Coordinates of C-alpha atoms and ligand atoms in Angstrom, one line a residue:
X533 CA -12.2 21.1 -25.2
X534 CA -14.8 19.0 -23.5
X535 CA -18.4 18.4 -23.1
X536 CA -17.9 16.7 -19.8
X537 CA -18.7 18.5 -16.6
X538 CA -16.0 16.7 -14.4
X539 CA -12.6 18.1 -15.3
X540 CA -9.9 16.3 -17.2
X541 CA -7.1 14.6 -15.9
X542 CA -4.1 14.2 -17.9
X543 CA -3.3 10.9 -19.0
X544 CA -0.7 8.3 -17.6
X545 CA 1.5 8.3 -20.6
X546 CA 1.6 12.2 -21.8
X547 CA 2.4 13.1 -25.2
X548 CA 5.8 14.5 -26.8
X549 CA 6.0 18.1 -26.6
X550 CA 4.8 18.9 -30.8
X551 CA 2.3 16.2 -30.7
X552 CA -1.5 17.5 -30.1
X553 CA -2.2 17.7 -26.4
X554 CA -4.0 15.2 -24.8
X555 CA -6.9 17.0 -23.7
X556 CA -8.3 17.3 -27.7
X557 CA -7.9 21.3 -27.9
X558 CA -5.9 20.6 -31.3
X559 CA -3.2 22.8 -29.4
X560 CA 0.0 21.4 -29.5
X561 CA 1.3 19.5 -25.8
X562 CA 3.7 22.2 -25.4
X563 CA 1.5 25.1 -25.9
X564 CA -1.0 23.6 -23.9
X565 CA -0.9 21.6 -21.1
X566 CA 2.6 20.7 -20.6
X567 CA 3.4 24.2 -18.3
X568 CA 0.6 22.6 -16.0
X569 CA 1.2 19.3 -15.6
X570 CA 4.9 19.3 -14.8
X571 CA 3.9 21.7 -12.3
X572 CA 1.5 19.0 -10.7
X573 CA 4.5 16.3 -11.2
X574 CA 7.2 18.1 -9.7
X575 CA 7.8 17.5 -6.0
X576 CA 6.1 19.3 -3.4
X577 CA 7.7 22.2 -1.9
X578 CA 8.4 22.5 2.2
X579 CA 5.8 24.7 2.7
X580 CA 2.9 22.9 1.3
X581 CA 4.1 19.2 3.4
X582 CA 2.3 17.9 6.7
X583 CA 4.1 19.1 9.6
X584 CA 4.6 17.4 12.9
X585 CA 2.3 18.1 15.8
X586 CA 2.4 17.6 19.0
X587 CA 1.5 14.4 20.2
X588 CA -0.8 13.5 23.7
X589 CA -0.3 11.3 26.6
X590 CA -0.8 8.1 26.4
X591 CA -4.8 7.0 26.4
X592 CA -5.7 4.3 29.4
X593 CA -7.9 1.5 28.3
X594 CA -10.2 0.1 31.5
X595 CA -8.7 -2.4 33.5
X596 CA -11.7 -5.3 32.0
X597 CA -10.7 -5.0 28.2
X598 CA -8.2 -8.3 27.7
X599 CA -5.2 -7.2 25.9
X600 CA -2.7 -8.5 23.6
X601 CA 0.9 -10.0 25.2
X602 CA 2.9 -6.8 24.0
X603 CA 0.7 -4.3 25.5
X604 CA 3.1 -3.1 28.6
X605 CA 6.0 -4.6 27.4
X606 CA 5.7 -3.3 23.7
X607 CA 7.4 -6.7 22.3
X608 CA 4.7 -9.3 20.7
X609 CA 5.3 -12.8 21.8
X610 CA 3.9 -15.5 20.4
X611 CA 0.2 -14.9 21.2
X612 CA -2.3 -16.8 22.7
X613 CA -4.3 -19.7 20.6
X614 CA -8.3 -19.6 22.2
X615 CA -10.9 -22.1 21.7
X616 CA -9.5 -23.1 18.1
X617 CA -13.4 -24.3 17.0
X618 CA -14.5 -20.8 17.2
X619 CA -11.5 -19.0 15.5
X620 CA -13.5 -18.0 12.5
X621 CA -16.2 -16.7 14.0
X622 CA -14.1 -14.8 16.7
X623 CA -12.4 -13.4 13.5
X624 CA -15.5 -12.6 11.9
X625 CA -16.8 -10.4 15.3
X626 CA -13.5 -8.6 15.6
X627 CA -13.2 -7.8 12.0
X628 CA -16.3 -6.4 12.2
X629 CA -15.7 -4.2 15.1
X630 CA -12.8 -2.3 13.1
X631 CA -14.8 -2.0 10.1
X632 CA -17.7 -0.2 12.6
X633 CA -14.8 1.7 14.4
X634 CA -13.1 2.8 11.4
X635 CA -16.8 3.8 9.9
X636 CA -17.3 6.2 13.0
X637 CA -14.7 7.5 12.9
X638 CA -14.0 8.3 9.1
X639 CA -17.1 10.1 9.3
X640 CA -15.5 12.5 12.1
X641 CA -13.1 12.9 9.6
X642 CA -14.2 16.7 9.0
X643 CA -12.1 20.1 8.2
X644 CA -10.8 21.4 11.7
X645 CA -10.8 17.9 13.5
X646 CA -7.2 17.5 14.9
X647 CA -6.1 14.0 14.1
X648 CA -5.7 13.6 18.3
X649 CA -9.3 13.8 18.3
X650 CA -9.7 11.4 16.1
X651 CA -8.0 9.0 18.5
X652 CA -9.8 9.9 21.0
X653 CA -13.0 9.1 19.8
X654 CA -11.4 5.8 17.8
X655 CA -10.6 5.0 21.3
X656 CA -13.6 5.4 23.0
X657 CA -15.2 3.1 20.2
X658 CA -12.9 0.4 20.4
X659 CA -13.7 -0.3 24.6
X660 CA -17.1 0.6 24.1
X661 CA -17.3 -2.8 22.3
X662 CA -14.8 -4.3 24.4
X663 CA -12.4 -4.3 22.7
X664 CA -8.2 -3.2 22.6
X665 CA -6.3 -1.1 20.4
X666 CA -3.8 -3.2 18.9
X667 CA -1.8 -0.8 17.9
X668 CA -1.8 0.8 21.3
X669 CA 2.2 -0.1 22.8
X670 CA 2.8 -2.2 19.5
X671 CA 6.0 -1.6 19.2
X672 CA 5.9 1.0 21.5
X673 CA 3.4 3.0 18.8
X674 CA 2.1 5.6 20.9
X675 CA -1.9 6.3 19.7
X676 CA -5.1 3.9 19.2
X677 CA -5.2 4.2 15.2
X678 CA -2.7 5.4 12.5
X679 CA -4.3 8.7 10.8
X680 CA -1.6 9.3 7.5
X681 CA -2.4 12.8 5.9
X682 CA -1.8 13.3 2.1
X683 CA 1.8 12.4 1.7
X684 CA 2.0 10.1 4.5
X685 CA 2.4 6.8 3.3
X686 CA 1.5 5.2 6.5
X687 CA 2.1 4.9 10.2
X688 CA 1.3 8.1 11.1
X689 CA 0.8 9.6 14.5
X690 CA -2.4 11.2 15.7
X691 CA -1.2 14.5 16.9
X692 CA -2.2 18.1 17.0
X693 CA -2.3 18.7 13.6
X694 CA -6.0 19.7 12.2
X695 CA -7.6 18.4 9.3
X696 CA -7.8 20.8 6.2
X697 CA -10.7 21.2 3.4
X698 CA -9.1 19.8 0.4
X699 CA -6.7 16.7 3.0
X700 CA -6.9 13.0 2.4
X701 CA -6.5 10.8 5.4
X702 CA -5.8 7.5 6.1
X703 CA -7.4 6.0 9.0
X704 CA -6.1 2.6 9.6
X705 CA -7.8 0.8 12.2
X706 CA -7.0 -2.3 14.1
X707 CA -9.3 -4.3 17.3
X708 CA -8.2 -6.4 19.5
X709 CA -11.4 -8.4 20.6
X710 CA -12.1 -12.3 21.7
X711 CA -8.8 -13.0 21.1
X712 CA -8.0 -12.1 17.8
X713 CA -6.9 -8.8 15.6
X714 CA -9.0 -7.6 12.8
X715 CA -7.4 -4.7 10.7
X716 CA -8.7 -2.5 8.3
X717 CA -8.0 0.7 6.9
X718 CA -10.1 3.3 4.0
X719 CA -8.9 7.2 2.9
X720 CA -10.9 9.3 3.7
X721 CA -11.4 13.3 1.5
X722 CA -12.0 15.9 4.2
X723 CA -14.1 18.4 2.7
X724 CA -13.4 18.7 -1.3
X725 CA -10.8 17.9 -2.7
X726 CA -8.8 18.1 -6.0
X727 CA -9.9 15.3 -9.2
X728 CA -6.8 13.9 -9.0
X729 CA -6.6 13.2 -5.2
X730 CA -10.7 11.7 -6.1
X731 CA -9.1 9.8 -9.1
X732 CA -6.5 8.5 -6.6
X733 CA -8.5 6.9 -3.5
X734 CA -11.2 5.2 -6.5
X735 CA -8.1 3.6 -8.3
X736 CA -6.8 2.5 -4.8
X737 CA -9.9 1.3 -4.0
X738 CA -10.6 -0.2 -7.0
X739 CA -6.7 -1.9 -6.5
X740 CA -7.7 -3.5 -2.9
X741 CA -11.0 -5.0 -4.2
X742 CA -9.0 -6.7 -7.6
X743 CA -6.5 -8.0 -5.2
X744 CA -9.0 -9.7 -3.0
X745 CA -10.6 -11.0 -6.4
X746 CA -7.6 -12.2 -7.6
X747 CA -7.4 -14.5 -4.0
X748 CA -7.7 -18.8 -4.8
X749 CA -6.8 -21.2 -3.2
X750 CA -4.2 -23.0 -4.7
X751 CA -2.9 -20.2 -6.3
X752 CA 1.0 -18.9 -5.6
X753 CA 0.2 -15.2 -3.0
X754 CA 1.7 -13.0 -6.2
X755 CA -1.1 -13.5 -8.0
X756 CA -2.5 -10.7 -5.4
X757 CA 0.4 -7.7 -6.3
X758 CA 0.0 -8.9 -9.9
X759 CA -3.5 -7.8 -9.7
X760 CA -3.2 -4.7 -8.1
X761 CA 0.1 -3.3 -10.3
X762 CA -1.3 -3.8 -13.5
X763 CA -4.5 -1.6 -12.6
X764 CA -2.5 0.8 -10.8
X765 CA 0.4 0.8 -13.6
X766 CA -2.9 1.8 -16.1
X767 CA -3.3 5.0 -13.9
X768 CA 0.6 6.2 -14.1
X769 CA 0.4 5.1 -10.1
X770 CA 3.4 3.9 -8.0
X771 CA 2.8 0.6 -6.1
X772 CA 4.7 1.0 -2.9
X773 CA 6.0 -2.2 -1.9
X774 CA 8.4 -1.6 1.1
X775 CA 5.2 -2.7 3.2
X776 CA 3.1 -5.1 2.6
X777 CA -0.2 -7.1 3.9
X778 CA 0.2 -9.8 6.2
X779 CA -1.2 -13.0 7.7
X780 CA -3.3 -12.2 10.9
X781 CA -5.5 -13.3 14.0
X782 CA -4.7 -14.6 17.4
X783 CA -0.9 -12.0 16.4
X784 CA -0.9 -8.6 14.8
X785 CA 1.3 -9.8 11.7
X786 CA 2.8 -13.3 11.0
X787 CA 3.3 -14.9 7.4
X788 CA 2.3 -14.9 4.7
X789 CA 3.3 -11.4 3.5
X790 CA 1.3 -10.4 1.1
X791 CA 2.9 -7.9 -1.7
X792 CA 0.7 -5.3 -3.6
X793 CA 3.3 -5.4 -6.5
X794 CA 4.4 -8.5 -8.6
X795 CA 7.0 -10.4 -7.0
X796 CA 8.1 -13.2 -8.8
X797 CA 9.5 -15.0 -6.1
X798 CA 6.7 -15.0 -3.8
X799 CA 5.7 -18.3 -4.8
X800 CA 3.6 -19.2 -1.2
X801 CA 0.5 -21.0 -2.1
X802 CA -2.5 -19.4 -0.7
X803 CA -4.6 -21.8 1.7
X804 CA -8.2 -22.1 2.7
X805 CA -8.7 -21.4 6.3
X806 CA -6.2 -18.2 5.9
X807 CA -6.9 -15.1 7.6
X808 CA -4.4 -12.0 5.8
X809 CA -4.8 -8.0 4.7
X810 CA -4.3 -6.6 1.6
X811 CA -3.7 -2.8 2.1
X812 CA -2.2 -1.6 -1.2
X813 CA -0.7 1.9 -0.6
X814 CA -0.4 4.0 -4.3
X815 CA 1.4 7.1 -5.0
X816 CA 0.4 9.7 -7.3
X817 CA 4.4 10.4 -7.7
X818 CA 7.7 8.1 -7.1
X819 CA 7.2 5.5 -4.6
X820 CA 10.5 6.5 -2.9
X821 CA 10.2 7.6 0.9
X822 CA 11.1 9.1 3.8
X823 CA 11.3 8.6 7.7
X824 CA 10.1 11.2 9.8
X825 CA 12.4 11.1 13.4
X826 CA 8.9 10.2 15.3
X827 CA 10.7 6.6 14.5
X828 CA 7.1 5.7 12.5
X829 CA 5.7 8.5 10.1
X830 CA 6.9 7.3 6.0
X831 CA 6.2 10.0 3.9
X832 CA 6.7 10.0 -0.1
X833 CA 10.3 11.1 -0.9
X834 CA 8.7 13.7 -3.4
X835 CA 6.1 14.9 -1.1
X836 CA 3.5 13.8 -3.3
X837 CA -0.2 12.2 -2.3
X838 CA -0.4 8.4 -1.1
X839 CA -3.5 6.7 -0.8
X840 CA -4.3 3.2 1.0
X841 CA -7.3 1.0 1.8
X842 CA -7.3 -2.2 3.6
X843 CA -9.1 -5.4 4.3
X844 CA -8.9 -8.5 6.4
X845 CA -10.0 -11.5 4.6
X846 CA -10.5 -15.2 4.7
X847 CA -9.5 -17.5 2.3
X848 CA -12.5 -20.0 1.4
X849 CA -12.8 -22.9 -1.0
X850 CA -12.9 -20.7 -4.1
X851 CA -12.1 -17.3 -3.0
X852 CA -11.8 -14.7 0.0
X853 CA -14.7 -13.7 2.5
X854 CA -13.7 -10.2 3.3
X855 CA -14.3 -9.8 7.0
X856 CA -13.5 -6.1 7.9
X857 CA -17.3 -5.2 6.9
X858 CA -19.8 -3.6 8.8
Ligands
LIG482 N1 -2.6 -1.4 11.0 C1 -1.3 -1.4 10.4 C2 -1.3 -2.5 9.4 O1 -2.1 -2.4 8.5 C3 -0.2 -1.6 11.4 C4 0.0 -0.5 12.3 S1 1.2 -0.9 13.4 C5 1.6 0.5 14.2 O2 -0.6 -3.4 9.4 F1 2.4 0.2 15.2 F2 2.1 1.3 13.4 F3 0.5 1.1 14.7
LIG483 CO1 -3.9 -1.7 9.2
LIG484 CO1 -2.5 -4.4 8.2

């Protein structure tokens, strides 16, 4: 019973089974919406998970572009430290550039788009500004961007697969331009989708931009994942913390790691002068997962949606500067 045009989503904690459902009908929970919501609890069944496409060759990138020290070899060395009076403003036009790329290409982030085309176009728009994509040999990672389709946690491989009305997708986006890697990543809906998948990527959102408040000088680096659990937590979310931010810059990833969930040990002050991501990834479920064989695909355990937005930031005198905007 409701006057409100958007539809209800049950609550984090539900109520006991003779208690009066949560959705005010006066109905008791068991007679009500209980049927339903362990429904949208339980775990996904095979049919209804993402499937493995098929995967293309490897993209060139023009022989002009600079690239990073692990691009042929796969292995990242130690990196190589430019002009250091201009870091910050190198920093600042590479952080940039992702945020542009990863705005291009979330809006070609339509029904019926194949996840490989996606890379191709990301690609394009990385060497169009002269830039490399760092995740491009990383590790022997085999595509220009990760795209990570509902229950992909992260990592995932641009392949065959096409978009569907009612997907979320992670794009997560990474340049390497004048010497230094700026990395950002948003989830994107493709056509409409379902409240709770909406109610997801806000919270998530809403998670990355507390954690970046949350950033001092000063202060020990657990203040971020403090930040981000307890608004997660509110929402019934899972905080997955098997991967975490990470310094950046002139290297991909380097300390300090930055966890989205309270750790109480992760006492490392947070400097000014800092460059480091914040990429919380939630789960609507457990935060339990899975490998896929590809070797890089983590999917939740339960099948179950996971959402993730990221940032590059910079820590200043009394706070962050977030750099991954266009
Ligand atoms: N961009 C990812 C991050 O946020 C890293 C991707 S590395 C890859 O840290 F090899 F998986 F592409
Ligand atoms: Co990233
Ligand atoms: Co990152």
């Amino acid at each position: 019973m409701s006057t409100s045009t958007s539809p209800l989503l049950p609550p984090a904690k539900l109520p006991g089974p003779n208690e009066p459902c949560w959705c005010g009908s006066g109905t008791k929970y068991k007679k009500c919406h209980r049927g339903e919501d362990s429904q949208a609890r339980a775990p996904v069944p095979a049919s209804r998970r993402v499937q493995p496409g098929v995967v293309s060759p490897r993209r060139p990138v023009p022989a002009h572009i600079p690239r990073p020290d692990y691009a042929e070899t796969g292995r990242p060395g130690p990196g190589v430290l430019g002009d250091p009076t201009t870091r910050l403003t190198r920093m600042r036009r590479a952080c940039r550039a992702a945020a542009e790329v990863l705005q291009v290409t979330g809006a070609a982030a339509q029904p019926g788009i194949t996840t490989d085309a996606l890379d191709a176009l990301a690609h394009e728009e990385y060497i169009r500004r002269g830039g490399y994509p760092s995740t491009l040999g990383y590790h022997g990672f085999p595509k220009s961007l990760c795209t990570s389709v509902n229950e992909v946690i992260l990592h995932g491989i641009p392949d065959s697969r096409a978009l569907e009305d009612g997907d979320i997708v992670n794009l997560d986006i990474t340049i390497y331009l004048d010497g230094m890697h700026g990395d950002c990543s948003a989830t994107f809906p493709v056509g409409k989708i379902d409240a709770a998948s909406e109610q997801l990527l806000r919270v998530t959102r809403e998670c990355l931009m507390l954690g970046i408040e949350a950033v001092r000088p000063g202060l020990p680096i657990n203040v971020i994942g403090r930040a981000i659990e307890a608004h997660a937590k509110r929402h019934g979310y899972g905080v997955v913390n098997a991967y975490c931010g990470h310094g950046i810059g002139e290297v991909f990833h380097r300390s300090p790691q930055v966890c989205h969930a309270f750790d109480p040990h992760a006492t490392d002050i947070i400097e000014e002068g800092m460059f480091f991501t914040i990429e919380p990834m939630l789960t609507m479920g457990a935060i339990h997962h899975r490998d896929w064989d590809d070797g890089w695909t983590v999917v939740t355990a339960d099948g179950r949606r996971s959402a993730q937005f990221e940032h590059t930031i910079f820590v200043t005198r009394d706070g962050a500067e977030i750099l991954t905007q266009v």
